[in-house]
CSV table of C-alpha atoms in Angstrom, one decimal:
chain,number,residue,atom,x,y,z
O,1,MET,CA,34.9,-74.4,6.1
O,2,VAL,CA,35.0,-72.2,3.0
O,3,GLN,CA,33.8,-74.2,0.0
O,4,SER,CA,33.7,-71.9,-3.0
O,5,LYS,CA,36.4,-69.3,-3.6
O,6,LYS,CA,36.9,-67.3,-6.8
O,7,LEU,CA,40.5,-66.2,-7.4
O,8,PHE,CA,40.7,-62.5,-8.3
O,9,PHE,CA,44.4,-61.6,-7.9
O,10,LYS,CA,47.6,-63.5,-7.2
O,11,GLU,CA,51.2,-62.4,-6.9
O,12,SER,CA,54.1,-63.8,-4.9
O,13,HIS,CA,53.2,-61.6,-1.9
O,14,VAL,CA,49.4,-61.7,-1.9
O,15,ILE,CA,46.4,-63.8,-2.9
O,16,VAL,CA,42.9,-62.3,-3.2
O,17,GLU,CA,39.9,-64.6,-3.3
O,18,HIS,CA,36.2,-64.2,-2.8
O,19,ASP,CA,34.1,-66.7,-0.9
O,20,GLU,CA,30.9,-66.5,-2.9
O,21,GLU,CA,28.9,-68.5,-0.4
O,22,ASP,CA,29.5,-66.3,2.6
O,23,ASN,CA,30.3,-63.2,0.5
O,24,ILE,CA,33.7,-62.6,2.2
O,25,LEU,CA,36.8,-61.2,0.5
O,26,PHE,CA,39.9,-63.1,1.5
O,27,THR,CA,43.4,-61.5,1.3
O,28,SER,CA,46.4,-63.6,2.3
O,29,TRP,CA,49.7,-61.8,2.5
O,30,ILE,CA,52.9,-63.9,2.2
O,31,GLY,CA,56.5,-63.3,3.2
O,32,PHE,CA,58.4,-60.0,3.4
O,33,GLN,CA,56.2,-57.1,2.2
O,34,LYS,CA,57.6,-54.1,0.3
O,35,PRO,CA,55.6,-50.9,0.9
O,36,GLU,CA,55.2,-50.2,-2.8
O,37,LYS,CA,53.8,-53.6,-3.5
O,38,ILE,CA,51.4,-53.3,-0.5
O,39,ILE,CA,50.1,-50.0,-1.9
O,40,ALA,CA,49.8,-51.3,-5.5
O,41,SER,CA,48.1,-54.5,-4.4
O,42,GLY,CA,45.9,-52.5,-2.0
O,43,LYS,CA,44.7,-50.4,-4.9
O,44,GLU,CA,43.8,-53.6,-6.8
O,45,ILE,CA,41.9,-54.9,-3.8
O,46,LEU,CA,40.0,-51.6,-3.5
O,47,LYS,CA,38.9,-52.0,-7.1
O,48,ILE,CA,37.8,-55.6,-6.6
O,49,TYR,CA,36.0,-54.8,-3.3
O,50,LYS,CA,34.1,-51.9,-4.7
O,51,ASP,CA,32.6,-54.1,-7.5
O,52,LEU,CA,31.7,-57.0,-5.2
O,53,ASN,CA,28.9,-55.5,-3.0
O,54,CYS,CA,30.6,-57.2,0.0
O,55,SER,CA,30.8,-56.0,3.6
O,56,LYS,CA,33.3,-58.4,5.0
O,57,LEU,CA,37.0,-58.9,4.6
O,58,PHE,CA,39.4,-61.5,6.0
O,59,ASN,CA,42.9,-60.2,6.0
O,60,ASP,CA,45.5,-62.9,6.8
O,61,ASN,CA,49.0,-61.7,7.8
O,62,SER,CA,49.9,-65.0,9.5
O,63,GLU,CA,52.7,-65.6,6.9
O,64,VAL,CA,54.0,-62.0,6.8
O,65,THR,CA,57.6,-61.7,7.9
O,66,GLY,CA,59.2,-58.4,8.9
O,67,PRO,CA,58.1,-54.8,9.0
O,68,TRP,CA,56.2,-52.8,6.4
O,69,ASN,CA,56.1,-49.4,8.0
O,70,GLY,CA,56.4,-47.6,4.7
O,71,ALA,CA,52.8,-48.5,3.8
O,72,ALA,CA,51.2,-48.3,7.2
O,73,GLU,CA,50.1,-44.7,6.8
O,74,TRP,CA,48.7,-45.3,3.4
O,75,VAL,CA,46.7,-48.3,4.8
O,76,ARG,CA,45.4,-46.2,7.7
O,77,ASP,CA,44.7,-42.9,5.7
O,78,GLU,CA,43.6,-44.2,2.3
O,79,TYR,CA,42.9,-47.9,2.3
O,80,PHE,CA,40.6,-48.3,5.3
O,81,PRO,CA,38.6,-45.1,4.7
O,82,LYS,CA,37.9,-46.2,1.1
O,83,MET,CA,37.0,-49.7,2.2
O,84,ILE,CA,34.5,-48.3,4.7
O,85,GLU,CA,33.2,-46.0,2.0
O,86,TYR,CA,32.7,-49.0,-0.2
O,87,GLY,CA,30.6,-50.7,2.4
O,88,MET,CA,33.0,-52.6,4.7
O,89,LYS,CA,31.3,-53.5,8.0
O,90,GLN,CA,33.8,-56.1,9.3
O,91,PHE,CA,37.5,-56.5,8.7
O,92,ALA,CA,39.0,-59.5,10.5
O,93,TRP,CA,42.8,-59.2,10.7
O,94,VAL,CA,44.8,-62.2,11.5
O,95,MET,CA,48.1,-60.9,12.9
O,96,SER,CA,51.6,-62.1,12.0
O,97,PRO,CA,53.6,-63.9,14.6
O,98,SER,CA,56.5,-61.5,13.6
O,99,ILE,CA,56.6,-58.7,16.2
O,100,PHE,CA,57.9,-56.4,13.5
O,101,ALA,CA,55.0,-57.1,11.2
O,102,GLU,CA,52.6,-56.7,14.1
O,103,VAL,CA,54.1,-53.2,14.9
O,104,SER,CA,53.5,-52.2,11.3
O,105,ALA,CA,49.9,-53.5,11.5
O,106,LYS,CA,49.2,-51.5,14.6
O,107,LYS,CA,50.6,-48.3,13.0
O,108,SER,CA,48.1,-48.8,10.2
O,109,MET,CA,45.1,-49.2,12.4
O,110,MET,CA,42.4,-46.5,12.4
O,111,GLU,CA,40.0,-46.0,15.3
O,112,THR,CA,36.9,-47.9,14.3
O,113,ASP,CA,34.8,-50.9,15.5
O,114,VAL,CA,34.9,-52.3,11.9
O,115,ILE,CA,38.5,-53.7,12.4
O,116,LYS,CA,39.1,-56.6,14.8
O,117,THR,CA,42.4,-58.4,15.2
O,118,PHE,CA,42.9,-62.1,15.8
O,119,LYS,CA,45.7,-64.6,16.3
O,120,ASP,CA,43.5,-67.5,15.1
O,121,ARG,CA,42.2,-67.9,11.6
O,122,ASP,CA,39.2,-70.0,12.5
O,123,LYS,CA,38.0,-67.5,15.1
O,124,ALA,CA,38.4,-64.6,12.6
O,125,ILE,CA,36.3,-66.5,10.0
O,126,GLU,CA,33.7,-67.3,12.6
O,127,TRP,CA,33.5,-63.6,13.7
O,128,LEU,CA,32.8,-62.7,10.1
O,129,ARG,CA,30.2,-65.4,9.5
O,130,THR,CA,28.3,-64.5,12.6
O,131,GLY,CA,28.2,-60.8,11.9
O,132,GLY,CA,30.5,-59.9,14.7
O,133,VAL,CA,28.6,-61.6,17.4
């Protein structure tokens, strides 16, 4: 399990930490997500990620409730392309059990082998640690 995490950013709707041992950025989204907060937090995450020299991101939506369609296009058209530009090779996305949140997530997907979705956190972390094997 992850032993050393450095907290970079925390608000009521998101926590951003870096696992220094495995060099994985962890984002944990919590509760109902407002599009403007997703975009603002996403911009902060981009700044953090750019400076980390990291290629892996664990994105946990398992505690997200409800849709966030208003930010889905921004995530697809701005966030993911920038993350890839900054060196992202693996993006493990743990889906929310909320069908509405999952629909929003699917709208934000871009066609790439870099992003893989999961229902299980441990499997997502293992995929990141093994380099996608």
